[in-house]
Amino acid sequence: MEQDEVTINNSSLMGTILADIHKTDFRQLELDSSQATNSKKIDWMFYLNKGRNENSEWIKILDANMDKLYEWSMKAKNSFSMLASNNVISHRDLEPKNVMWRQDIPIIIDWESAGYINPMHDLVETAVYWSVDSSGSINEEKFLAFIAGYKKRVGSLTANWEVVLDIGFAGKLDWLEYSLKRSLWIECTDIEEQLLGTSQVIRTLEALKQYENMISDIKNWLNT
């Protein structure tokens, strides 16, 4: 499903399904939970300097956001530390593109990212997936429908939403670093992959700024 095709009912149902995933007892799998607490430090200046040496097309936008990148990275790191003690196993990439629909019944695919995650982090991040359009604008009604669907299974929610929202920078920052590595031929095997990495650097920086701009609204919705 494409983001622009998501309905309010889709969002509500997926909120309920996410709650069911979170409530599933996976203890018998005896998985390593250490992956959930890792938060690495990224040297953004290294990539900027290397980009300058190679005259990469994203130099100006990366340089303009350098202070923000370190600010977002610190917020993500601090929030990881604060939320690390409470984790569940989840899909961790439950975007509309990873759900197929057959007669209004969702079929979840692409579980390769499944693992440990803080449940409130997963809730908010997934609710955003199901409430933004292709331009990155968020729809309040769809977002709250997702949250309401989740609450049908778990009841009321209690969380430090500012901390939960800060951790939302983490995945985007990791994707930005990976894209930089592809663009700079650090982790890249062909020109097509290199060009994709370059385009993703620019898109991900825009996505980070969009996310920062929507945090205030999301926090207000969650606290209402």
Backbone as a chain_set.jsonl record, in Angstrom:
{"seq": "MEQDEVTINNSSLMGTILADIHKTDFRQLELDSSQATNSKKIDWMFYLNKGRNENSEWIKILDANMDKLYEWSMKAKNSFSMLASNNVISHRDLEPKNVMWRQDIPIIIDWESAGYINPMHDLVETAVYWSVDSSGSINEEKFLAFIAGYKKRVGSLTANWEVVLDIGFAGKLDWLEYSLKRSLWIECTDIEEQLLGTSQVIRTLEALKQYENMISDIKNWLNT", "coords": {"N": [[0.845, -1.195, 0.0], [0.49, 2.255, -0.792], [1.514, 5.345, 0.773], [-0.284, 7.498, 0.404], [-2.642, 6.18, 0.019], [-3.598, 5.272, 2.384], [-6.184, 4.874, 4.733], [-8.297, 6.201, 7.391], [-9.455, 4.073, 8.744], [-7.66, 2.027, 8.056], [-5.403, 2.892, 9.476], [-6.327, 2.768, 12.142], [-6.832, -0.002, 12.417], [-4.236, -1.055, 12.02], [-2.975, -0.009, 14.236], [-4.151, -1.5, 16.258], [-3.217, -4.046, 15.544], [-0.457, -3.702, 15.868], [-0.367, -3.435, 18.654], [-1.145, -6.025, 19.381], [1.069, -7.46, 18.455], [3.023, -6.443, 20.166], [2.122, -7.476, 22.579], [2.581, -10.148, 22.367], [4.126, -13.076, 23.605], [7.399, -13.684, 23.418], [9.385, -14.964, 24.777], [10.318, -17.597, 24.794], [11.936, -17.783, 22.611], [14.426, -16.887, 23.297], [16.089, -14.631, 22.626], [18.774, -12.3, 21.926], [18.83, -9.364, 23.635], [20.482, -7.18, 23.53], [20.832, -5.683, 21.254], [18.971, -3.68, 21.254], [19.818, -1.61, 22.837], [21.959, -0.31, 21.791], [23.61, 2.586, 20.729], [25.293, 4.289, 18.589], [28.031, 6.604, 18.164], [28.22, 9.06, 15.72], [30.448, 10.385, 13.388], [29.907, 13.104, 11.92], [31.322, 15.185, 10.722], [33.441, 13.944, 9.501], [32.274, 12.778, 7.221], [31.384, 15.079, 5.911], [33.828, 16.39, 5.299], [35.011, 14.471, 3.641], [33.143, 14.479, 1.615], [33.507, 17.043, 0.623], [36.062, 16.768, -0.46], [35.466, 15.136, -2.583], [33.73, 16.614, -3.985], [30.924, 16.353, -3.637], [27.387, 16.489, -4.311], [25.739, 17.12, -2.213], [27.003, 18.689, -0.351], [26.53, 21.385, 0.551], [23.97, 21.325, 1.792], [24.397, 19.413, 3.779], [26.415, 20.642, 5.268], [25.035, 22.926, 6.127], [23.328, 21.84, 7.948], [24.865, 20.783, 9.944], [25.233, 21.427, 12.732], [22.684, 20.794, 13.649], [22.625, 18.046, 13.135], [24.407, 16.974, 15.027], [23.061, 17.786, 17.303], [20.597, 16.389, 17.046], [21.62, 13.803, 17.097], [22.631, 13.637, 19.707], [20.272, 13.892, 21.194], [18.965, 11.539, 20.385], [20.75, 9.603, 21.372], [20.667, 10.075, 24.168], [17.972, 9.512, 24.691], [17.832, 6.825, 24.0], [19.297, 5.716, 26.104], [17.603, 6.263, 28.242], [15.316, 4.814, 27.662], [16.027, 2.206, 27.368], [15.591, 0.09, 29.145], [13.1, -0.998, 28.86], [11.666, -3.063, 26.691], [10.198, -4.605, 23.792], [9.537, -7.25, 21.431], [9.262, -6.574, 18.036], [8.038, -5.746, 14.707], [9.352, -3.528, 13.599], [9.563, -2.119, 11.236], [7.117, -1.331, 10.183], [5.769, -0.097, 7.921], [3.368, 1.278, 5.536], [4.107, 0.218, 3.018], [4.982, -2.281, 3.64], [2.841, -3.842, 4.14], [0.404, -5.881, 2.828], [-2.837, -5.946, 1.35], [-5.711, -7.886, 1.383], [-8.894, -8.171, 0.514], [-9.541, -6.287, 2.506], [-8.097, -7.334, 4.592], [-5.139, -7.232, 6.379], [-1.84, -8.244, 5.466], [1.196, -8.799, 6.771], [4.453, -8.179, 5.674], [8.022, -8.654, 4.961], [9.9, -9.035, 7.335], [12.521, -8.746, 8.104], [13.758, -6.806, 9.645], [12.897, -7.207, 12.184], [12.933, -7.203, 15.765], [14.185, -6.259, 19.043], [12.678, -3.422, 20.641], [11.785, -0.313, 22.134], [8.47, -0.139, 23.294], [6.819, 2.216, 23.202], [8.297, 3.909, 21.612], [8.221, 2.424, 19.236], [5.462, 2.483, 18.81], [4.848, 5.271, 18.379], [6.525, 5.874, 16.2], [5.542, 4.093, 14.256], [2.896, 4.911, 14.094], [3.293, 7.394, 12.924], [4.247, 6.558, 10.42], [1.846, 5.63, 9.346], [0.33, 7.86, 9.057], [1.368, 9.93, 7.578], [1.653, 11.678, 4.436], [2.765, 11.369, 0.988], [4.3, 13.61, 0.687], [5.314, 14.097, 3.131], [3.792, 15.374, 5.015], [1.864, 15.34, 8.013], [-1.119, 13.734, 9.124], [-3.463, 14.523, 11.446], [-5.841, 13.171, 12.211], [-5.539, 10.564, 11.213], [-3.249, 9.808, 12.605], [-4.111, 9.886, 15.304], [-6.106, 7.975, 15.117], [-4.621, 5.654, 14.772], [-3.287, 5.543, 17.253], [-5.518, 5.283, 18.913], [-6.475, 2.803, 18.059], [-4.414, 1.164, 18.977], [-4.66, 1.558, 21.749], [-7.034, 0.261, 22.241], [-6.34, -2.317, 22.761], [-4.451, -2.209, 24.828], [-5.141, -0.336, 26.726], [-4.918, 2.72, 28.66], [-2.185, 5.033, 28.028], [1.07, 5.706, 29.256], [3.809, 7.774, 29.231], [6.984, 9.422, 28.783], [6.703, 11.598, 26.526], [8.303, 13.412, 25.17], [10.887, 12.349, 25.36], [10.436, 9.921, 24.039], [9.822, 10.858, 21.477], [12.229, 12.054, 20.794], [13.881, 9.874, 20.367], [13.064, 9.126, 17.934], [14.627, 10.285, 16.003], [16.741, 8.591, 15.607], [16.662, 6.284, 13.789], [16.494, 7.574, 11.312], [18.851, 9.028, 11.275], [20.729, 6.957, 11.252], [20.121, 5.883, 8.748], [20.826, 8.031, 7.158], [23.606, 8.102, 7.548], [24.307, 5.638, 6.382], [23.521, 6.154, 3.752], [25.265, 8.222, 3.107], [27.658, 6.787, 3.148], [27.282, 5.113, 0.947], [27.054, 7.021, -1.09], [29.62, 8.078, -1.058], [31.198, 6.031, -1.882], [32.083, 4.318, 0.091], [30.66, 2.188, 1.152], [29.695, 0.658, -1.26], [28.97, -0.725, -4.465], [28.47, -0.286, -7.175], [27.739, 2.179, -9.767], [25.026, 2.804, -9.901], [24.071, 2.244, -7.334], [25.583, 4.091, -5.953], [24.581, 6.532, -6.915], [21.984, 6.326, -5.975], [22.452, 6.405, -3.234], [23.406, 9.043, -3.016], [21.107, 10.551, -3.707], [19.467, 9.777, -1.607], [20.74, 10.857, 0.607], [20.113, 13.589, 0.455], [17.297, 13.468, 0.526], [16.894, 12.278, 3.038], [17.944, 14.116, 4.838], [16.09, 16.161, 4.483], [13.86, 14.798, 5.435], [14.521, 14.489, 8.124], [14.421, 17.148, 9.002], [11.727, 17.69, 8.528], [10.603, 15.902, 10.339], [11.49, 16.97, 12.803], [10.037, 19.332, 12.76], [7.434, 18.422, 13.053], [7.267, 17.395, 15.585], [6.362, 18.962, 17.79], [3.564, 19.212, 17.33], [2.794, 16.483, 17.386], [3.451, 15.792, 20.022], [1.641, 17.387, 21.422], [-0.778, 16.234, 20.551], [-0.549, 13.671, 21.666], [-0.57, 14.25, 24.359], [-3.081, 15.196, 24.793]], "CA": [[0.0, 0.0, 0.0], [1.195, 3.527, -0.806], [1.139, 6.204, 1.899], [-1.447, 8.322, 0.09], [-3.826, 5.323, -0.038], [-3.972, 4.886, 3.748], [-7.407, 5.462, 5.273], [-8.379, 6.251, 8.846], [-9.715, 2.705, 9.202], [-6.39, 1.308, 7.947], [-4.551, 3.318, 10.588], [-6.872, 2.227, 13.384], [-6.62, -1.452, 12.443], [-2.822, -1.342, 12.191], [-2.658, 0.277, 15.629], [-4.568, -2.681, 17.027], [-2.305, -5.146, 15.207], [0.826, -3.441, 16.52], [-0.544, -3.771, 20.07], [-1.14, -7.487, 19.492], [2.468, -7.884, 18.302], [3.721, -6.073, 21.404], [1.647, -8.311, 23.681], [2.97, -11.539, 22.133], [5.21, -13.552, 24.464], [8.463, -14.284, 22.61], [10.488, -15.338, 25.667], [10.854, -18.922, 24.486], [12.922, -17.67, 21.534], [15.709, -16.623, 23.949], [16.839, -13.737, 21.757], [19.687, -11.346, 22.544], [18.192, -8.048, 23.677], [21.489, -6.112, 23.567], [20.728, -4.853, 20.049], [18.042, -2.58, 21.47], [20.406, -0.549, 23.648], [23.106, 0.26, 21.11], [23.455, 3.906, 20.114], [26.664, 4.634, 18.241], [28.362, 7.995, 17.891], [28.527, 9.229, 14.303], [31.322, 11.528, 13.111], [29.351, 13.742, 10.717], [32.339, 16.022, 10.09], [34.228, 13.069, 8.621], [31.571, 12.64, 5.94], [31.388, 16.373, 5.248], [35.162, 16.626, 4.733], [35.201, 13.558, 2.515], [32.279, 14.972, 0.552], [34.176, 18.203, 0.028], [37.169, 16.273, -1.281], [34.927, 14.503, -3.788], [32.792, 17.57, -4.569], [29.589, 15.746, -3.625], [26.359, 17.503, -4.551], [25.003, 17.411, -0.987], [27.897, 19.362, 0.596], [25.938, 22.592, 1.141], [22.863, 21.001, 2.694], [24.958, 18.736, 4.947], [27.12, 21.653, 6.047], [24.039, 23.814, 6.731], [22.633, 21.118, 9.025], [25.854, 20.094, 10.778], [24.912, 21.612, 14.15], [21.465, 20.034, 13.909], [22.939, 16.612, 13.13], [24.98, 16.632, 16.329], [21.985, 17.967, 18.285], [19.678, 15.25, 16.915], [22.342, 12.603, 17.526], [22.694, 13.644, 21.17], [18.928, 13.6, 21.68], [18.7, 10.116, 20.156], [21.588, 8.831, 22.288], [20.138, 10.218, 25.524], [16.689, 8.834, 24.792], [18.127, 5.391, 24.018], [19.707, 5.355, 27.466], [16.465, 6.375, 29.153], [14.252, 3.878, 27.302], [16.613, 0.898, 27.078], [15.21, -0.965, 30.084], [11.754, -1.501, 28.541], [11.647, -3.425, 25.282], [9.397, -5.717, 23.285], [9.924, -7.657, 20.079], [8.295, -6.057, 17.078], [8.415, -5.743, 13.291], [10.29, -2.404, 13.548], [9.513, -1.425, 9.944], [5.73, -1.603, 9.797], [5.283, 0.953, 7.037], [2.338, 0.814, 4.595], [4.682, -0.581, 1.927], [5.241, -3.631, 4.135], [1.558, -4.488, 4.427], [-0.436, -6.168, 1.672], [-4.24, -6.034, 1.75], [-6.579, -8.778, 0.608], [-10.268, -8.019, 1.008], [-9.442, -5.487, 3.732], [-7.335, -8.056, 5.61], [-3.715, -6.917, 6.189], [-0.826, -9.296, 5.527], [2.45, -8.11, 7.036], [5.595, -8.798, 4.997], [9.343, -8.064, 5.203], [10.177, -9.058, 8.769], [13.964, -8.877, 8.353], [14.198, -5.83, 10.653], [12.254, -7.521, 13.473], [13.836, -7.314, 16.905], [13.791, -5.542, 20.247], [12.471, -1.984, 20.537], [10.9, 0.229, 23.168], [7.124, -0.177, 22.716], [6.281, 3.542, 22.906], [9.04, 4.355, 20.426], [7.652, 1.71, 18.089], [4.101, 2.974, 18.622], [4.826, 6.601, 17.771], [7.148, 5.821, 14.877], [4.649, 3.404, 13.335], [1.743, 5.798, 13.909], [3.709, 8.397, 11.944], [4.244, 5.884, 9.117], [0.48, 5.443, 8.863], [-0.421, 9.117, 9.044], [1.994, 10.935, 6.715], [1.444, 11.478, 3.003], [4.005, 11.231, 0.222], [5.085, 14.839, 0.809], [5.837, 14.158, 4.489], [2.859, 16.062, 5.919], [1.202, 14.387, 8.892], [-2.557, 13.899, 9.29], [-3.787, 14.325, 12.865], [-6.914, 12.197, 12.381], [-4.975, 9.228, 10.994], [-2.332, 9.533, 13.705], [-4.883, 9.575, 16.507], [-6.81, 6.711, 14.876], [-3.647, 4.595, 15.046], [-3.106, 5.499, 18.7], [-6.754, 4.75, 19.491], [-6.496, 1.371, 17.777], [-3.458, 0.541, 19.902], [-5.203, 1.635, 23.107], [-8.117, -0.722, 22.38], [-5.753, -3.561, 23.278], [-3.564, -2.046, 25.987], [-5.656, 0.636, 27.68], [-4.302, 4.048, 28.648], [-0.744, 5.071, 27.799], [1.854, 6.615, 30.083], [5.179, 7.836, 28.728], [7.599, 10.732, 28.597], [6.609, 11.666, 25.063], [9.443, 14.154, 24.627], [11.975, 11.381, 25.213], [10.023, 8.977, 22.992], [9.931, 11.529, 20.179], [13.653, 12.274, 20.513], [14.49, 8.647, 19.837], [12.63, 9.004, 16.542], [15.69, 10.734, 15.1], [17.807, 7.586, 15.501], [16.615, 5.503, 12.561], [16.766, 8.461, 10.174], [20.282, 9.342, 11.309], [21.438, 5.755, 10.791], [19.912, 5.775, 7.297], [21.627, 9.093, 6.55], [25.008, 7.673, 7.515], [24.427, 4.582, 5.375], [23.416, 6.795, 2.443], [26.533, 8.919, 2.901], [28.671, 5.782, 2.82], [27.062, 4.69, -0.433], [27.352, 8.146, -1.971], [31.061, 8.309, -1.046], [31.831, 4.765, -2.294], [32.624, 3.604, 1.246], [29.917, 0.925, 1.121], [29.016, 0.776, -2.548], [29.571, -1.638, -5.443], [28.269, 0.152, -8.557], [27.341, 3.57, -9.918], [23.601, 2.942, -9.606], [23.944, 2.298, -5.886], [26.184, 5.348, -5.528], [23.631, 7.601, -7.232], [20.861, 6.184, -5.049], [22.922, 6.916, -1.955], [23.458, 10.503, -3.106], [19.744, 11.088, -3.643], [18.926, 9.488, -0.287], [21.325, 11.81, 1.545], [19.32, 14.817, 0.385], [15.935, 13.164, 0.987], [16.885, 11.966, 4.466], [18.119, 15.381, 5.55], [14.782, 16.825, 4.455], [12.961, 14.035, 6.313], [14.891, 14.824, 9.501], [13.892, 18.481, 9.301], [10.276, 17.551, 8.601], [10.281, 15.235, 11.601], [11.672, 17.934, 13.878], [8.958, 20.314, 12.698], [6.148, 17.85, 13.443], [7.347, 16.886, 16.954], [5.52, 19.746, 18.691], [2.17, 18.822, 17.121], [2.602, 15.102, 17.852], [3.48, 15.794, 21.485], [0.36, 17.949, 21.861], [-1.829, 15.228, 20.3], [-0.396, 12.566, 22.618], [-0.87, 14.718, 25.703], [-4.48, 15.631, 24.88]], "C": [[0.882, 1.247, 0.0], [0.675, 4.418, 0.323], [-0.131, 7.009, 1.63], [-2.739, 7.513, 0.017], [-4.35, 4.954, 1.345], [-5.234, 5.626, 4.187], [-7.348, 5.502, 6.793], [-8.621, 4.854, 9.413], [-8.456, 1.842, 9.124], [-5.502, 1.621, 9.149], [-5.023, 2.719, 11.912], [-6.603, 0.736, 13.504], [-5.153, -1.787, 12.673], [-2.348, -0.999, 13.601], [-3.003, -0.901, 16.527], [-3.62, -3.853, 16.787], [-0.942, -4.94, 15.86], [0.745, -3.776, 18.01], [-0.508, -5.278, 20.284], [0.277, -8.051, 19.353], [3.23, -7.618, 19.599], [3.339, -6.981, 22.573], [2.022, -9.784, 23.519], [4.173, -11.914, 23.0], [6.237, -14.305, 23.625], [9.601, -14.835, 23.473], [11.113, -16.683, 25.319], [11.887, -18.878, 23.354], [14.325, -17.398, 22.061], [16.621, -15.76, 23.073], [17.718, -12.789, 22.56], [19.063, -9.953, 22.491], [19.19, -6.892, 23.615], [21.378, -5.176, 22.378], [19.881, -3.618, 20.296], [18.673, -1.403, 22.188], [21.583, 0.135, 22.956], [22.762, 1.616, 20.496], [24.846, 4.432, 19.817], [26.816, 6.126, 17.994], [28.802, 8.114, 16.437], [29.346, 10.5, 14.114], [30.857, 12.183, 11.805], [30.382, 14.595, 9.986], [33.227, 15.206, 9.147], [33.586, 12.978, 7.236], [31.534, 13.966, 5.182], [32.737, 16.645, 4.587], [35.423, 15.723, 3.534], [34.342, 13.99, 1.326], [32.882, 16.182, -0.149], [35.309, 17.764, -0.892], [36.68, 15.7, -2.605], [33.888, 15.378, -4.48], [31.379, 16.993, -4.689], [28.512, 16.824, -3.69], [25.589, 17.892, -3.297], [25.831, 18.195, 0.033], [27.197, 20.527, 1.307], [24.844, 22.258, 2.144], [23.357, 20.261, 3.929], [25.645, 19.742, 5.862], [26.13, 22.556, 6.786], [23.34, 23.17, 7.922], [23.581, 20.438, 10.004], [25.543, 20.227, 12.271], [23.676, 20.81, 14.536], [21.752, 18.539, 13.985], [23.521, 16.184, 14.48], [23.948, 16.8, 17.441], [21.025, 16.779, 18.253], [20.332, 13.962, 17.409], [22.398, 12.514, 19.049], [21.322, 13.326, 21.772], [18.619, 12.11, 21.538], [19.483, 9.254, 21.143], [21.039, 8.883, 23.713], [18.827, 9.463, 25.695], [16.858, 7.321, 24.771], [18.459, 4.936, 25.43], [18.519, 5.336, 28.414], [15.398, 5.307, 28.895], [14.737, 2.433, 27.178], [16.097, -0.231, 27.962], [13.849, -1.59, 29.777], [11.657, -1.783, 27.059], [10.687, -4.582, 25.008], [9.997, -6.129, 21.943], [8.839, -7.21, 19.12], [8.855, -6.126, 15.657], [9.497, -4.699, 13.018], [10.37, -1.708, 12.186], [8.118, -1.566, 9.348], [5.146, -0.421, 9.028], [4.185, 0.399, 6.129], [2.882, -0.052, 3.462], [4.951, -2.017, 2.345], [3.972, -4.347, 4.583], [0.781, -4.649, 3.121], [-1.874, -6.369, 2.156], [-5.004, -6.946, 0.8], [-7.972, -8.762, 1.224], [-10.277, -7.371, 2.394], [-8.755, -6.207, 4.885], [-5.845, -7.786, 5.377], [-2.824, -8.149, 6.338], [0.527, -8.606, 5.647], [3.611, -8.884, 6.419], [6.893, -8.124, 5.454], [9.664, -7.913, 6.684], [11.68, -9.051, 9.082], [14.494, -7.878, 9.384], [13.657, -6.132, 12.045], [13.293, -7.668, 14.583], [13.315, -6.501, 18.073], [13.679, -4.04, 19.998], [11.597, -1.534, 21.706], [9.486, 0.34, 22.596], [6.548, 1.194, 22.373], [7.011, 4.19, 21.727], [8.443, 3.715, 19.174], [6.249, 2.216, 17.77], [4.095, 4.306, 17.878], [5.407, 6.575, 16.368], [6.215, 5.169, 13.855], [3.395, 4.226, 13.082], [2.07, 6.893, 12.896], [3.717, 7.788, 10.54], [2.849, 5.876, 8.499], [-0.33, 6.731, 8.836], [0.25, 10.228, 8.233], [1.684, 10.629, 5.256], [2.791, 11.465, 2.293], [4.88, 12.48, 0.294], [5.681, 15.006, 2.204], [4.956, 14.9, 5.465], [2.076, 15.041, 6.735], [-0.265, 14.761, 9.09], [-2.939, 13.548, 10.724], [-4.813, 13.215, 13.06], [-6.394, 10.772, 12.208], [-4.039, 8.84, 12.138], [-3.102, 9.11, 14.95], [-5.697, 8.298, 16.346], [-5.891, 5.533, 15.159], [-3.46, 4.427, 16.554], [-4.338, 4.892, 19.38], [-6.873, 3.252, 19.254], [-5.571, 0.604, 18.699], [-4.043, 0.473, 21.31], [-6.381, 0.684, 23.325], [-7.607, -2.012, 23.011], [-5.023, -3.386, 24.6], [-4.094, -1.075, 27.028], [-4.915, 1.96, 27.587], [-2.784, 3.957, 28.522], [-0.088, 6.081, 28.723], [3.292, 6.594, 29.59], [5.668, 9.274, 28.777], [7.698, 10.934, 27.088], [7.757, 12.452, 24.443], [10.625, 13.222, 24.39], [11.665, 10.397, 24.086], [10.182, 9.601, 21.61], [11.383, 11.805, 19.806], [14.307, 11.042, 19.917], [14.091, 8.414, 18.373], [13.659, 9.501, 15.539], [16.649, 9.596, 14.74], [17.811, 6.843, 14.17], [16.95, 6.332, 11.333], [18.246, 8.827, 10.114], [21.114, 8.154, 10.845], [21.32, 5.608, 9.278], [20.715, 6.848, 6.557], [23.087, 8.679, 6.468], [25.227, 6.596, 6.464], [24.388, 5.17, 3.965], [24.693, 7.567, 2.108], [27.636, 7.942, 2.498], [28.515, 5.279, 1.388], [27.458, 5.803, -1.41], [28.857, 8.359, -2.121], [31.864, 7.065, -1.416], [32.5, 4.031, -1.137], [31.972, 2.232, 1.365], [29.057, 0.935, -0.141], [29.731, -0.085, -3.582], [29.407, -1.197, -6.89], [27.715, 1.568, -8.596], [25.868, 3.779, -9.601], [23.365, 3.063, -8.104], [24.503, 3.615, -5.345], [25.237, 6.52, -5.767], [22.42, 7.553, -6.314], [21.24, 6.721, -3.671], [22.943, 8.435, -1.936], [22.067, 11.114, -2.988], [19.134, 10.891, -2.259], [19.512, 10.406, 0.791], [20.456, 13.058, 1.606], [17.912, 14.577, 0.919], [15.885, 12.945, 2.499], [17.11, 13.221, 5.309], [16.81, 16.162, 5.582], [13.8, 16.135, 5.401], [13.253, 14.333, 7.782], [14.327, 16.19, 9.903], [12.371, 18.454, 9.398], [9.856, 16.923, 9.921], [10.424, 16.202, 12.771], [10.508, 18.923, 13.925], [7.62, 19.747, 13.159], [6.118, 17.399, 14.916], [6.398, 17.635, 17.899], [4.049, 19.36, 18.569], [1.894, 17.426, 17.67], [2.555, 15.049, 19.375], [2.168, 16.343, 22.05], [-0.78, 16.932, 21.675], [-1.767, 14.109, 21.347], [-0.759, 12.977, 24.036], [-2.308, 15.164, 25.88], [-5.363, 14.53, 25.448]], "O": [[1.893, 1.299, 0.699], [-0.461, 4.265, 0.773], [-0.958, 7.183, 2.524], [-3.823, 8.094, -0.04], [-5.434, 4.383, 1.463], [-5.34, 6.843, 4.035], [-6.458, 4.912, 7.406], [-8.055, 4.495, 10.445], [-8.206, 1.024, 10.009], [-4.924, 0.721, 9.759], [-4.219, 2.227, 12.702], [-6.194, 0.258, 14.562], [-4.844, -2.702, 13.436], [-1.421, -1.628, 14.11], [-2.249, -1.254, 17.434], [-3.263, -4.568, 17.723], [-0.338, -5.894, 16.351], [1.686, -4.341, 18.568], [0.085, -5.758, 21.25], [0.643, -9.001, 20.044], [3.988, -8.466, 20.069], [4.157, -7.224, 23.46], [1.806, -10.582, 24.432], [5.127, -11.144, 23.109], [5.985, -15.423, 23.176], [10.672, -15.142, 22.951], [12.309, -16.885, 25.528], [12.633, -19.838, 23.163], [15.308, -17.645, 21.362], [17.772, -16.114, 22.815], [17.443, -12.51, 23.727], [18.801, -9.43, 21.408], [18.78, -5.732, 23.645], [21.774, -4.014, 22.461], [20.054, -2.607, 19.615], [18.126, -0.301, 22.158], [22.145, 1.082, 23.506], [21.741, 1.762, 19.825], [25.509, 4.966, 20.706], [25.855, 6.818, 17.658], [29.657, 7.358, 15.978], [28.983, 11.563, 14.619], [31.351, 11.858, 10.725], [30.327, 14.717, 8.762], [33.702, 15.71, 8.129], [34.265, 13.087, 6.215], [31.639, 13.983, 3.956], [32.785, 17.084, 3.438], [35.988, 16.159, 2.531], [34.763, 13.881, 0.175], [32.777, 16.322, -1.368], [35.493, 18.323, -1.973], [37.376, 15.763, -3.618], [33.244, 14.951, -5.438], [30.727, 17.135, -5.724], [28.698, 17.932, -3.187], [24.86, 18.884, -3.304], [25.4, 18.35, 1.175], [27.268, 20.638, 2.531], [24.794, 22.842, 3.226], [22.811, 20.448, 5.016], [25.479, 19.7, 7.081], [26.36, 22.912, 7.942], [22.824, 23.863, 8.798], [23.153, 19.607, 10.805], [25.587, 19.234, 12.998], [23.623, 20.217, 15.614], [21.175, 17.841, 14.819], [23.153, 15.135, 15.008], [23.956, 16.045, 18.413], [20.678, 16.226, 19.297], [19.688, 13.134, 18.053], [22.23, 11.434, 19.615], [21.225, 12.578, 22.744], [18.079, 11.493, 22.456], [18.948, 8.289, 21.688], [20.955, 7.856, 24.387], [18.598, 8.843, 26.734], [16.116, 6.605, 25.444], [17.97, 3.907, 25.897], [18.441, 4.479, 29.295], [14.66, 4.937, 29.808], [13.94, 1.534, 26.91], [16.16, -1.396, 27.568], [13.488, -2.605, 30.373], [11.574, -0.857, 26.252], [10.41, -5.412, 25.875], [10.857, -5.44, 21.396], [7.651, -7.434, 19.354], [10.003, -6.518, 15.446], [10.45, -4.965, 12.286], [11.175, -0.794, 12.013], [7.958, -1.879, 8.168], [4.15, 0.173, 9.441], [4.078, -0.817, 5.965], [2.194, -0.96, 2.995], [5.132, -2.884, 1.49], [4.029, -5.336, 5.315], [0.534, -3.678, 2.406], [-2.099, -6.898, 3.245], [-4.948, -6.793, -0.42], [-8.188, -9.277, 2.321], [-10.933, -7.848, 3.32], [-8.818, -5.752, 6.027], [-5.332, -8.078, 4.297], [-3.032, -8.982, 7.22], [0.956, -7.908, 4.727], [3.737, -10.093, 6.615], [6.874, -7.162, 6.222], [9.695, -6.804, 7.216], [12.069, -9.324, 10.218], [15.572, -8.085, 9.94], [13.932, -5.39, 12.988], [14.386, -8.189, 14.365], [12.151, -6.102, 18.097], [14.466, -3.458, 19.252], [10.768, -2.298, 22.2], [9.322, 0.872, 21.498], [5.858, 1.333, 21.363], [6.412, 4.927, 20.945], [8.194, 4.393, 18.177], [5.887, 2.36, 16.602], [3.414, 4.45, 16.862], [4.853, 7.179, 15.449], [6.109, 5.636, 12.721], [2.881, 4.234, 11.963], [1.214, 7.276, 12.099], [3.256, 8.413, 9.584], [2.686, 6.086, 7.297], [-1.541, 6.7, 8.618], [-0.249, 11.353, 8.204], [1.478, 9.474, 4.882], [3.838, 11.542, 2.936], [6.073, 12.418, -0.006], [6.455, 15.932, 2.446], [5.32, 15.05, 6.632], [1.671, 14.001, 6.216], [-0.613, 15.936, 9.207], [-2.759, 12.411, 11.162], [-4.677, 12.403, 13.975], [-6.764, 9.877, 12.968], [-4.032, 7.692, 12.584], [-2.782, 8.098, 15.574], [-5.955, 7.605, 17.331], [-6.323, 4.526, 15.72], [-3.472, 3.309, 17.068], [-4.214, 4.088, 20.304], [-7.315, 2.512, 20.133], [-5.909, -0.489, 19.153], [-3.933, -0.552, 21.984], [-6.694, 0.338, 24.464], [-8.345, -2.712, 23.706], [-4.977, -4.313, 25.409], [-3.538, -0.998, 28.124], [-4.347, 2.284, 26.544], [-2.178, 2.941, 28.863], [-0.614, 7.171, 28.947], [3.924, 5.539, 29.533], [4.877, 10.217, 28.807], [8.658, 10.497, 26.455], [8.144, 12.184, 23.306], [11.285, 13.292, 23.352], [12.536, 10.079, 23.276], [10.631, 8.936, 20.676], [11.731, 11.79, 18.625], [15.185, 11.15, 19.062], [14.704, 7.609, 17.671], [13.577, 9.178, 14.354], [17.292, 9.632, 13.691], [18.839, 6.777, 13.496], [17.615, 5.85, 10.417], [18.824, 8.924, 9.031], [22.096, 8.327, 10.124], [22.287, 5.255, 8.603], [21.224, 6.604, 5.463], [23.736, 8.879, 5.442], [26.217, 6.631, 5.734], [25.134, 4.736, 3.088], [25.145, 7.564, 0.963], [28.446, 8.234, 1.618], [29.507, 5.047, 0.697], [28.113, 5.553, -2.422], [29.323, 8.771, -3.183], [33.086, 7.055, -1.274], [33.389, 3.208, -1.358], [32.641, 1.238, 1.644], [27.853, 1.188, -0.091], [30.959, -0.167, -3.58], [30.131, -1.683, -7.759], [27.274, 2.095, -7.575], [25.496, 4.831, -9.081], [22.561, 3.881, -7.657], [23.963, 4.184, -4.396], [25.107, 7.401, -4.916], [21.888, 8.59, -5.918], [20.449, 7.407, -3.023], [22.541, 9.05, -0.949], [21.871, 12.082, -2.254], [18.372, 11.735, -1.788], [18.844, 10.697, 1.783], [20.107, 13.526, 2.69], [17.39, 15.391, 1.68], [14.942, 13.377, 3.162], [16.52, 13.363, 6.381], [16.465, 16.757, 6.603], [13.012, 16.791, 6.081], [12.331, 14.418, 8.593], [13.82, 16.359, 11.012], [11.79, 19.12, 10.255], [8.883, 17.348, 10.544], [9.557, 16.242, 13.644], [10.052, 19.304, 15.003], [6.756, 20.499, 13.61], [5.054, 17.058, 15.432], [5.713, 17.015, 18.712], [3.362, 19.198, 19.578], [0.885, 17.205, 18.34], [1.724, 14.349, 19.953], [1.647, 15.824, 23.037], [-1.64, 16.794, 22.544], [-2.796, 13.659, 21.85], [-1.206, 12.149, 24.829], [-2.723, 15.48, 26.995], [-6.57, 14.719, 25.592]]}, "num_chains": 1, "name": "protein.A"}
